[in-house]
Short mmCIF file of C-alpha atoms in Angstrom, two decimals:
data_model
loop_
_atom_site.label_atom_id
_atom_site.label_comp_id
_atom_site.label_asym_id
_atom_site.label_seq_id
_atom_site.Cartn_x
_atom_site.Cartn_y
_atom_site.Cartn_z
CA UNK A 1 8.10 -101.71 -108.68
CA UNK A 2 10.01 -98.57 -109.47
CA UNK A 3 9.78 -99.47 -112.97
CA UNK A 4 6.15 -100.35 -112.84
CA UNK A 5 5.21 -97.12 -111.11
CA UNK A 6 7.28 -95.02 -113.56
CA UNK A 7 5.65 -96.34 -116.57
CA UNK A 8 2.31 -95.95 -115.28
CA UNK A 9 2.93 -92.48 -114.35
CA UNK A 10 3.96 -91.84 -117.98
CA UNK A 11 0.83 -93.54 -119.14
CA UNK A 12 2.53 -96.60 -120.61
CA UNK A 13 1.86 -100.31 -120.11
CA UNK A 14 3.92 -101.67 -117.25
CA UNK A 15 3.22 -105.43 -117.37
CA UNK A 16 6.38 -106.13 -119.62
CA UNK A 17 8.46 -104.55 -116.72
CA UNK A 18 7.04 -106.79 -114.14
CA UNK A 19 9.16 -109.76 -114.97
CA UNK A 20 9.00 -111.09 -111.27
CA UNK A 21 5.22 -111.67 -111.83
CA UNK A 22 5.27 -112.80 -115.61
CA UNK A 23 3.50 -116.17 -114.79
CA UNK A 24 0.68 -114.57 -112.78
CA UNK A 25 0.07 -111.77 -115.20
CA UNK A 26 -0.52 -114.14 -118.19
CA UNK A 27 -0.43 -113.17 -122.14
CA UNK A 28 -3.47 -110.93 -122.49
CA UNK A 29 -1.97 -107.36 -122.36
CA UNK A 30 -5.11 -105.77 -120.97
CA UNK A 31 -5.61 -108.48 -118.40
CA UNK A 32 -2.08 -108.44 -117.49
CA UNK A 33 -2.40 -104.68 -116.57
CA UNK A 34 -5.37 -105.29 -114.39
CA UNK A 35 -3.72 -108.18 -112.54
CA UNK A 36 -0.41 -106.21 -112.11
CA UNK A 37 -2.63 -103.38 -110.59
CA UNK A 38 -4.15 -105.77 -108.08
CA UNK A 39 -0.94 -107.49 -107.22
CA UNK A 40 1.12 -104.18 -106.87
CA UNK A 41 -1.84 -102.73 -104.66
CA UNK A 42 -1.64 -105.71 -102.45
CA UNK A 43 2.03 -105.70 -102.22
CA UNK A 44 2.45 -101.98 -101.38
CA UNK A 45 -0.41 -102.26 -98.85
CA UNK A 46 0.83 -105.47 -96.85
CA UNK A 47 4.75 -105.63 -97.47
CA UNK A 48 5.85 -102.01 -97.76
CA UNK A 49 5.50 -100.09 -94.46
CA UNK A 50 6.88 -96.89 -93.30
CA UNK A 51 9.39 -97.03 -90.40
CA UNK A 52 9.26 -94.27 -88.05
CA UNK A 53 12.53 -92.28 -87.82
CA UNK A 54 12.85 -92.88 -84.19
CA UNK A 55 11.06 -94.58 -81.25
CA UNK A 56 7.45 -93.21 -81.23
CA UNK A 57 6.32 -91.04 -78.28
CA UNK A 58 3.01 -91.45 -76.58
CA UNK A 59 1.79 -88.02 -75.62
CA UNK A 60 -0.51 -87.50 -72.77
CA UNK A 61 -4.21 -86.51 -73.57
CA UNK A 62 -4.82 -83.01 -74.67
CA UNK A 63 -5.59 -81.47 -71.21
CA UNK A 64 -9.14 -80.40 -70.22
CA UNK A 65 -9.51 -76.74 -69.88
CA UNK A 66 -11.34 -74.75 -67.09
CA UNK A 67 -14.00 -73.51 -69.20
CA UNK A 68 -16.43 -75.62 -71.26
CA UNK A 69 -16.03 -76.27 -75.06
CA UNK A 70 -18.30 -74.15 -77.45
CA UNK A 71 -21.54 -76.27 -78.07
CA UNK A 72 -21.17 -78.87 -80.69
CA UNK A 73 -23.92 -77.11 -82.86
CA UNK A 74 -22.12 -73.95 -82.89
CA UNK A 75 -18.58 -75.34 -83.79
CA UNK A 76 -19.14 -75.13 -87.52
CA UNK A 77 -19.98 -71.41 -86.98
CA UNK A 78 -16.64 -71.12 -85.07
CA UNK A 79 -14.82 -72.89 -87.90
CA UNK A 80 -16.31 -70.71 -90.63
CA UNK A 81 -15.37 -67.54 -88.74
CA UNK A 82 -11.84 -68.71 -88.27
CA UNK A 83 -11.58 -69.90 -91.88
CA UNK A 84 -12.75 -66.46 -93.18
CA UNK A 85 -10.36 -64.55 -90.97
CA UNK A 86 -7.07 -65.72 -91.94
CA UNK A 87 -5.02 -63.24 -89.91
CA UNK A 88 -3.64 -64.26 -86.49
CA UNK A 89 -5.10 -61.24 -84.88
CA UNK A 90 -8.58 -62.07 -85.98
CA UNK A 91 -8.42 -65.52 -84.39
CA UNK A 92 -7.02 -63.93 -81.18
CA UNK A 93 -9.88 -61.69 -81.16
CA UNK A 94 -12.42 -64.61 -81.59
CA UNK A 95 -10.86 -66.73 -78.77
CA UNK A 96 -10.65 -63.76 -76.30
CA UNK A 97 -14.40 -63.07 -77.07
CA UNK A 98 -15.33 -66.70 -76.28
CA UNK A 99 -13.24 -66.75 -73.15
CA UNK A 100 -14.95 -63.41 -72.02
CA UNK A 101 -18.37 -65.09 -72.60
CA UNK A 102 -17.15 -68.39 -70.55
CA UNK A 103 -16.17 -70.76 -73.50
CA UNK A 104 -13.35 -72.21 -75.22
CA UNK A 105 -12.71 -73.71 -78.72
CA UNK A 106 -12.61 -77.46 -79.48
CA UNK A 107 -9.01 -78.51 -80.07
CA UNK A 108 -9.77 -79.86 -83.51
CA UNK A 109 -10.98 -76.34 -84.54
CA UNK A 110 -8.18 -74.19 -82.98
CA UNK A 111 -5.22 -74.52 -80.67
CA UNK A 112 -2.60 -72.07 -79.62
CA UNK A 113 1.05 -72.65 -80.56
CA UNK A 114 3.45 -73.11 -77.59
CA UNK A 115 4.63 -69.52 -78.04
CA UNK A 116 1.42 -67.80 -78.50
CA UNK A 117 1.50 -65.26 -75.71
CA UNK A 118 -1.46 -63.52 -76.98
CA UNK A 119 -3.83 -66.59 -76.21
CA UNK A 120 -6.28 -66.25 -73.13
CA UNK A 121 -4.68 -67.63 -69.90
CA UNK A 122 -7.23 -70.42 -69.89
CA UNK A 123 -5.30 -71.96 -72.86
CA UNK A 124 -2.01 -72.11 -70.84
CA UNK A 125 -2.24 -75.99 -70.47
CA UNK A 126 -2.76 -76.42 -74.37
CA UNK A 127 0.28 -74.20 -75.01
CA UNK A 128 2.35 -76.42 -72.62
CA UNK A 129 0.86 -79.52 -74.25
CA UNK A 130 2.08 -78.11 -77.63
CA UNK A 131 5.62 -77.37 -76.23
CA UNK A 132 5.76 -80.93 -74.92
CA UNK A 133 4.72 -82.41 -78.19
CA UNK A 134 7.65 -80.49 -79.95
CA UNK A 135 10.35 -81.49 -77.38
CA UNK A 136 11.93 -84.45 -75.96
CA UNK A 137 11.05 -83.57 -72.39
CA UNK A 138 8.99 -85.66 -70.17
CA UNK A 139 5.41 -84.45 -69.12
CA UNK A 140 5.10 -82.41 -66.02
CA UNK A 141 2.10 -82.24 -63.88
CA UNK A 142 1.27 -80.29 -60.73
CA UNK A 143 -1.96 -79.12 -59.04
CA UNK A 144 -0.11 -77.09 -56.40
CA UNK A 145 0.11 -73.41 -56.17
CA UNK A 146 3.33 -71.91 -57.62
CA UNK A 147 6.33 -71.62 -55.26
CA UNK A 148 10.01 -71.27 -55.64
CA UNK A 149 10.37 -74.98 -54.87
CA UNK A 150 7.92 -76.43 -57.51
CA UNK A 151 8.82 -73.81 -60.26
CA UNK A 152 10.42 -76.41 -62.47
CA UNK A 153 7.33 -78.57 -62.14
CA UNK A 154 5.40 -76.14 -64.36
CA UNK A 155 5.81 -75.49 -68.07
CA UNK A 156 6.27 -71.95 -69.18
CA UNK A 157 2.56 -70.98 -70.02
CA UNK A 158 1.20 -72.71 -66.93
CA UNK A 159 3.65 -71.09 -64.76
CA UNK A 160 2.97 -67.70 -66.28
CA UNK A 161 -0.92 -68.19 -65.53
CA UNK A 162 -0.17 -69.51 -61.98
CA UNK A 163 1.95 -66.59 -61.34
CA UNK A 164 -0.65 -64.22 -62.60
CA UNK A 165 -3.13 -65.82 -60.14
CA UNK A 166 -0.85 -65.76 -57.37
CA UNK A 167 -0.17 -62.03 -57.92
CA UNK A 168 -3.83 -61.22 -57.74
CA UNK A 169 -4.27 -63.33 -54.57
CA UNK A 170 -1.10 -62.52 -52.80
CA UNK A 171 1.10 -59.85 -54.33
CA UNK A 172 4.06 -60.31 -51.92
CA UNK A 173 4.19 -64.24 -52.42
CA UNK A 174 4.22 -63.71 -56.21
CA UNK A 175 7.20 -61.13 -55.85
CA UNK A 176 8.99 -63.37 -53.55
CA UNK A 177 8.69 -66.17 -56.17
CA UNK A 178 10.09 -63.98 -58.97
CA UNK A 179 13.14 -62.79 -56.46
CA UNK A 180 14.10 -66.47 -56.14
CA UNK A 181 13.68 -67.65 -59.85
CA UNK A 182 13.59 -64.73 -62.28
CA UNK A 183 17.43 -64.69 -62.85
CA UNK A 184 17.24 -68.33 -64.15
CA UNK A 185 15.04 -67.59 -66.95
CA UNK A 186 15.82 -66.26 -70.56
CA UNK A 187 15.52 -62.54 -71.29
CA UNK A 188 12.35 -62.77 -73.21
CA UNK A 189 10.85 -64.89 -70.32
CA UNK A 190 12.04 -62.43 -67.84
CA UNK A 191 10.33 -59.59 -69.68
CA UNK A 192 6.96 -61.36 -69.74
CA UNK A 193 7.16 -62.45 -66.18
CA UNK A 194 8.26 -59.01 -64.89
CA UNK A 195 5.42 -57.57 -66.67
CA UNK A 196 3.19 -59.32 -64.17
CA UNK A 197 4.21 -57.08 -61.46
CA UNK A 198 2.22 -54.08 -63.08
CA UNK A 199 -0.91 -55.67 -61.61
CA UNK A 200 -1.17 -54.67 -57.70
CA UNK A 201 2.05 -52.65 -58.11
CA UNK A 202 2.98 -51.04 -54.83
CA UNK A 203 5.86 -49.54 -53.02
CA UNK A 204 6.72 -53.03 -51.67
CA UNK A 205 7.96 -53.87 -55.12
CA UNK A 206 10.55 -50.93 -55.15
CA UNK A 207 13.52 -52.69 -53.75
CA UNK A 208 13.18 -55.71 -56.15
CA UNK A 209 12.49 -53.46 -59.23
CA UNK A 210 15.80 -51.28 -58.30
CA UNK A 211 17.86 -54.44 -58.36
CA UNK A 212 16.50 -55.52 -61.57
CA UNK A 213 17.00 -51.99 -63.21
CA UNK A 214 20.58 -51.88 -61.78
CA UNK A 215 21.73 -55.60 -62.39
CA UNK A 216 19.82 -57.42 -65.13
CA UNK A 217 21.68 -58.28 -68.10
CA UNK A 218 19.03 -57.55 -70.84
CA UNK A 219 18.53 -53.82 -71.60
CA UNK A 220 14.85 -54.37 -72.31
CA UNK A 221 14.35 -55.98 -68.94
CA UNK A 222 16.06 -53.06 -67.24
CA UNK A 223 13.85 -50.55 -69.11
CA UNK A 224 10.82 -52.20 -68.11
CA UNK A 225 11.76 -52.26 -64.59
CA UNK A 226 12.81 -48.53 -64.76
CA UNK A 227 9.27 -48.03 -66.22
CA UNK A 228 7.50 -49.77 -63.22
CA UNK A 229 9.53 -47.72 -60.89
CA UNK A 230 8.58 -44.51 -62.60
CA UNK A 231 4.71 -45.42 -62.02
CA UNK A 232 5.82 -45.71 -58.36
CA UNK A 233 7.30 -42.17 -58.30
CA UNK A 234 10.85 -43.58 -58.55
CA UNK A 235 11.98 -42.35 -61.88
CA UNK A 236 15.41 -40.84 -62.58
CA UNK A 237 16.12 -37.48 -61.18
CA UNK A 238 15.27 -34.58 -63.52
CA UNK A 239 18.47 -33.85 -65.52
CA UNK A 240 19.50 -32.03 -68.51
CA UNK A 241 17.71 -34.14 -70.93
CA UNK A 242 14.39 -33.53 -69.09
CA UNK A 243 15.10 -29.79 -68.87
CA UNK A 244 15.79 -29.79 -72.68
CA UNK A 245 12.53 -31.63 -73.29
CA UNK A 246 10.65 -29.09 -71.24
CA UNK A 247 12.19 -26.25 -73.37
CA UNK A 248 10.01 -27.59 -76.32
CA UNK A 249 6.88 -26.58 -74.42
CA UNK A 250 5.51 -23.50 -72.72
CA UNK A 251 3.02 -23.09 -69.73
CA UNK A 252 0.79 -20.25 -70.29
CA UNK A 253 -2.49 -18.89 -68.62
CA UNK A 254 -5.67 -18.28 -70.31
CA UNK A 255 -9.10 -16.88 -69.37
CA UNK A 256 -10.06 -13.61 -67.78
CA UNK A 257 -12.22 -14.58 -64.90
CA UNK A 258 -11.18 -18.17 -64.45
CA UNK A 259 -7.59 -18.21 -64.84
CA UNK A 260 -6.13 -21.58 -65.93
CA UNK A 261 -2.83 -23.05 -67.15
CA UNK A 262 -2.29 -24.63 -70.58
CA UNK A 263 0.62 -26.55 -71.78
CA UNK A 264 1.54 -25.84 -75.33
CA UNK A 265 4.14 -27.29 -77.88
CA UNK A 266 6.49 -24.77 -79.19
CA UNK A 267 6.64 -24.74 -83.13
CA UNK A 268 9.41 -27.20 -84.57
CA UNK A 269 11.44 -25.62 -87.18
CA UNK A 270 13.50 -28.46 -88.54
CA UNK A 271 13.36 -32.29 -88.76
CA UNK A 272 16.28 -32.41 -86.50
CA UNK A 273 14.17 -30.86 -83.71
CA UNK A 274 11.38 -33.25 -84.38
CA UNK A 275 13.70 -36.31 -84.05
CA UNK A 276 15.40 -34.80 -80.91
CA UNK A 277 11.98 -34.03 -79.28
CA UNK A 278 10.95 -37.74 -79.85
CA UNK A 279 14.17 -38.94 -78.48
CA UNK A 280 13.95 -37.07 -75.34
CA UNK A 281 10.49 -38.29 -74.70
CA UNK A 282 11.65 -41.84 -75.15
CA UNK A 283 14.14 -41.35 -72.45
CA UNK A 284 11.93 -39.35 -69.99
CA UNK A 285 9.25 -40.33 -67.38
CA UNK A 286 6.04 -38.52 -66.44
CA UNK A 287 7.02 -37.31 -63.02
CA UNK A 288 10.39 -35.81 -64.26
CA UNK A 289 8.87 -34.18 -67.19
CA UNK A 290 5.99 -32.53 -65.34
CA UNK A 291 8.32 -31.42 -62.60
CA UNK A 292 10.67 -29.77 -65.14
CA UNK A 293 7.49 -27.78 -66.36
CA UNK A 294 6.65 -26.77 -62.72
CA UNK A 295 3.45 -28.87 -62.54
CA UNK A 296 2.37 -32.14 -60.97
CA UNK A 297 1.59 -35.13 -63.25
CA UNK A 298 -2.08 -34.67 -62.95
CA UNK A 299 -1.78 -30.90 -63.55
CA UNK A 300 0.20 -31.53 -66.63
CA UNK A 301 -2.55 -33.99 -68.11
CA UNK A 302 -5.22 -31.43 -67.13
CA UNK A 303 -3.48 -28.50 -68.81
CA UNK A 304 -2.13 -30.23 -71.91
CA UNK A 305 -3.47 -28.55 -75.09
CA UNK A 306 -4.71 -31.72 -76.99
CA UNK A 307 -5.25 -31.92 -80.83
CA UNK A 308 -2.77 -29.28 -81.77
CA UNK A 309 0.37 -31.25 -82.17
CA UNK A 310 -0.58 -34.89 -82.65
CA UNK A 311 3.11 -36.08 -82.56
CA UNK A 312 3.40 -34.42 -79.19
CA UNK A 313 0.19 -35.74 -78.04
CA UNK A 314 1.08 -39.23 -78.97
CA UNK A 315 4.52 -38.99 -77.09
CA UNK A 316 2.85 -37.81 -74.05
CA UNK A 317 0.43 -40.63 -74.16
CA UNK A 318 3.10 -43.13 -74.57
CA UNK A 319 4.85 -41.63 -71.52
CA UNK A 320 1.78 -41.79 -69.43
CA UNK A 321 1.18 -45.57 -70.47
CA UNK A 322 5.03 -46.48 -69.74
CA UNK A 323 5.45 -44.41 -66.55
CA UNK A 324 2.05 -43.17 -65.17
CA UNK A 325 0.07 -44.59 -62.46
CA UNK A 326 -3.23 -46.25 -63.06
CA UNK A 327 -5.11 -43.32 -61.83
CA UNK A 328 -3.20 -40.92 -64.25
CA UNK A 329 -3.98 -43.20 -67.13
CA UNK A 330 -7.50 -43.12 -66.34
CA UNK A 331 -7.38 -39.27 -66.12
CA UNK A 332 -5.63 -39.20 -69.54
CA UNK A 333 -8.35 -41.31 -71.17
CA UNK A 334 -11.10 -38.96 -69.71
CA UNK A 335 -9.25 -35.81 -71.01
CA UNK A 336 -8.58 -37.06 -74.43
CA UNK A 337 -12.13 -38.52 -74.63
CA UNK A 338 -13.53 -34.83 -73.93
CA UNK A 339 -11.42 -33.50 -76.68
CA UNK A 340 -12.49 -36.02 -79.26
CA UNK A 341 -8.98 -37.70 -79.55
CA UNK A 342 -10.35 -41.22 -79.72
CA UNK A 343 -7.18 -42.51 -81.39
CA UNK A 344 -5.16 -41.58 -78.22
CA UNK A 345 -7.61 -43.38 -76.12
CA UNK A 346 -6.95 -46.63 -78.05
CA UNK A 347 -3.27 -46.36 -77.18
CA UNK A 348 -4.32 -46.08 -73.50
CA UNK A 349 -6.85 -48.78 -73.58
CA UNK A 350 -4.47 -51.68 -72.60
CA UNK A 351 -3.82 -49.97 -69.23
CA UNK A 352 -7.43 -49.40 -68.66
CA UNK A 353 -9.68 -51.69 -66.60
CA UNK A 354 -12.27 -53.60 -68.85
CA UNK A 355 -15.23 -51.63 -67.48
CA UNK A 356 -13.45 -48.27 -68.28
CA UNK A 357 -12.53 -49.58 -71.81
CA UNK A 358 -16.19 -50.34 -72.45
CA UNK A 359 -17.41 -47.18 -71.13
CA UNK A 360 -14.93 -45.16 -73.16
CA UNK A 361 -15.72 -47.24 -76.45
CA UNK A 362 -19.57 -46.77 -75.96
CA UNK A 363 -19.01 -42.94 -75.21
CA UNK A 364 -16.95 -42.58 -78.33
CA UNK A 365 -19.48 -44.45 -80.49
CA UNK A 366 -22.33 -42.36 -79.18
CA UNK A 367 -20.62 -38.95 -78.96
CA UNK A 368 -17.54 -38.98 -81.46
CA UNK A 369 -19.24 -41.32 -84.14
CA UNK A 370 -16.30 -43.68 -84.33
CA UNK A 371 -16.62 -46.85 -86.35
CA UNK A 372 -17.23 -50.41 -84.82
CA UNK A 373 -13.74 -51.37 -85.70
CA UNK A 374 -12.21 -48.66 -83.74
CA UNK A 375 -14.69 -49.26 -80.79
CA UNK A 376 -13.69 -52.77 -80.69
CA UNK A 377 -10.02 -51.88 -80.19
CA UNK A 378 -10.91 -49.62 -77.53
CA UNK A 379 -13.29 -52.09 -75.72
CA UNK A 380 -11.32 -55.26 -75.95
CA UNK A 381 -13.15 -58.62 -75.35
CA UNK A 382 -15.31 -57.49 -72.46
CA UNK A 383 -17.68 -55.34 -74.38
CA UNK A 384 -21.42 -56.02 -74.05
CA UNK A 385 -23.29 -53.15 -75.87
CA UNK A 386 -26.94 -53.56 -75.84
CA UNK A 387 -28.06 -51.49 -78.76
CA UNK A 388 -25.07 -50.64 -80.97
CA UNK A 389 -26.82 -50.00 -84.21
CA UNK A 390 -28.52 -46.99 -82.66
CA UNK A 391 -25.01 -45.13 -82.66
CA UNK A 392 -23.89 -43.23 -85.67
CA UNK A 393 -21.76 -46.00 -86.75
CA UNK A 394 -24.79 -48.26 -86.89
CA UNK A 395 -26.71 -45.71 -88.97
CA UNK A 396 -23.69 -45.29 -91.22
CA UNK A 397 -23.67 -49.08 -91.81
CA UNK A 398 -27.18 -49.44 -92.59
CA UNK A 399 -26.90 -46.62 -95.10
CA UNK A 400 -23.97 -48.20 -96.72
CA UNK A 401 -25.84 -51.49 -96.97
CA UNK A 402 -28.73 -49.84 -98.61
CA UNK A 403 -26.72 -47.99 -101.41
CA UNK A 404 -27.55 -49.04 -104.98
CA UNK A 405 -23.83 -49.94 -105.61
CA UNK A 406 -23.56 -51.95 -102.44
CA UNK A 407 -21.60 -55.42 -103.02
CA UNK A 408 -21.85 -58.54 -101.18
CA UNK A 409 -18.41 -58.23 -99.84
CA UNK A 410 -18.81 -54.77 -98.35
CA UNK A 411 -18.68 -53.74 -94.75
CA UNK A 412 -17.21 -57.03 -93.63
CA UNK A 413 -14.75 -55.61 -90.88
CA UNK A 414 -17.55 -53.44 -89.48
CA UNK A 415 -20.07 -56.37 -89.29
CA UNK A 416 -17.45 -58.53 -87.70
CA UNK A 417 -16.62 -55.84 -85.13
CA UNK A 418 -20.23 -55.26 -84.33
CA UNK A 419 -20.59 -59.05 -83.60
CA UNK A 420 -17.69 -58.68 -81.13
CA UNK A 421 -19.09 -55.49 -79.36
CA UNK A 422 -22.60 -56.30 -78.92
CA UNK A 423 -24.29 -58.14 -75.92
CA UNK A 424 -26.26 -61.30 -76.49
CA UNK A 425 -29.51 -59.44 -76.71
CA UNK A 426 -27.71 -56.60 -78.78
CA UNK A 427 -26.67 -59.20 -81.30
CA UNK A 428 -30.01 -60.65 -81.49
CA UNK A 429 -31.57 -57.21 -82.13
CA UNK A 430 -28.92 -56.27 -84.65
CA UNK A 431 -29.54 -59.37 -86.63
CA UNK A 432 -33.12 -58.60 -86.73
CA UNK A 433 -32.63 -55.01 -88.03
CA UNK A 434 -29.92 -56.22 -90.52
CA UNK A 435 -32.05 -58.98 -92.04
CA UNK A 436 -35.03 -56.50 -92.34
CA UNK A 437 -32.66 -54.12 -94.18
CA UNK A 438 -32.24 -56.81 -96.83
CA UNK A 439 -29.17 -59.04 -95.65
CA UNK A 440 -29.80 -62.84 -95.99
CA UNK A 441 -30.08 -64.95 -92.91
CA UNK A 442 -27.15 -67.08 -94.24
CA UNK A 443 -24.98 -64.05 -95.23
CA UNK A 444 -21.48 -64.96 -93.92
CA UNK A 445 -20.88 -61.40 -92.93
CA UNK A 446 -23.30 -61.97 -90.13
CA UNK A 447 -21.44 -65.05 -88.61
CA UNK A 448 -20.02 -63.22 -85.72
CA UNK A 449 -23.43 -61.75 -84.83
CA UNK A 450 -25.06 -65.10 -85.15
CA UNK A 451 -22.31 -66.82 -82.98
CA UNK A 452 -22.87 -63.96 -80.27
CA UNK A 453 -26.71 -64.29 -80.55
CA UNK A 454 -26.70 -68.26 -80.08
CA UNK A 455 -24.06 -68.27 -77.29
CA UNK A 456 -25.05 -68.27 -73.60
CA UNK A 457 -23.07 -65.41 -71.79
CA UNK A 458 -21.43 -67.29 -68.81
CA UNK A 459 -18.49 -64.82 -68.45
CA UNK A 460 -17.58 -62.52 -65.71
CA UNK A 461 -19.18 -59.15 -66.06
CA UNK A 462 -16.61 -56.21 -65.93
#
């Protein structure tokens, strides 16, 4: 058969090479080729079979998720959005949007990889199923609450989701489980699991975090423990480095009748000073830095002179995100929002509650005229804006679509972000206005808006 297939591949007659079927093929060359085709097809289909390299494994069924699958009639729209948005980040945005509205994808349309930490927690069982499919381990199943005793009965993604739920329900029990089992995990797993303590962080966590900060083998895990301790007011005592950092800033007073303090960055004269200040910020914590300036953390945030030195602003924001309490993060978001420093709010957004994120996104849309793309970064998956097109970004979008030189591929990111931001009613209203402005009903740029408008909102409201 090797010689036969080679000749056919080259466009030559193969019957002369099939000596084993000479009698069956006959003497007519054209008929012989047809008979050889039939016989070889039968032979390859019935007598030549692929042998598995090893014993086949029977995998368990793909688990059923806690949320329902997107309705069948909307699956083609989901697939089209996923196909159009090739980037992994775009797929993550879509599945988080669906989860926030109370839905999940069909496994034939999208499934997370075993190491997809960005997937919503509702997909934890699918991540573990993918890990099982790629390993030689046996399936594990448990319907119990997570404890130190049944820790190994959970696959990693399900374990993380169960620990998250336990932390929300009983923070002390979750910490006790971590105290018993964290040391047995890899450094990356320890980092992800320890980060769960940031929810409902309290003084009860201090002894455990102090042990991690002192004894853990991985520098990044120790750094995270130190960061969480700093949020609890247990950062390192102010030393020479923090005093040096404070020397890059001055505390001044302003106003005649209502005297107030303002913290200003001193001008930097050389690139070496720029790098030194950044390095000092990287090693500081908010409480120590504010103390070195003679201020409380909330006073530092209130007195900071925003929008004059972007690098200093960003360094302080990073310091607040890493070592500030939730209340200080919220205060900083309000402060920079008032000063039209929306890019800084985006850096704070992951530490804000969903309702706060949505509020800042809507305020920035209405007041500061930011784009829908930036508003989506601020709001996350929980946004439900009722009339987004009435914001300046909506007017800018409609004007761009009306331009004489507008092309069919223009404004794709803005229209997609609009579909992620709008409430269901807002998506319907936006579709009506955009089609009235001249966009076709079937325009693929409107896919995200169409999905939003057609999908029942069964999610928890922030």
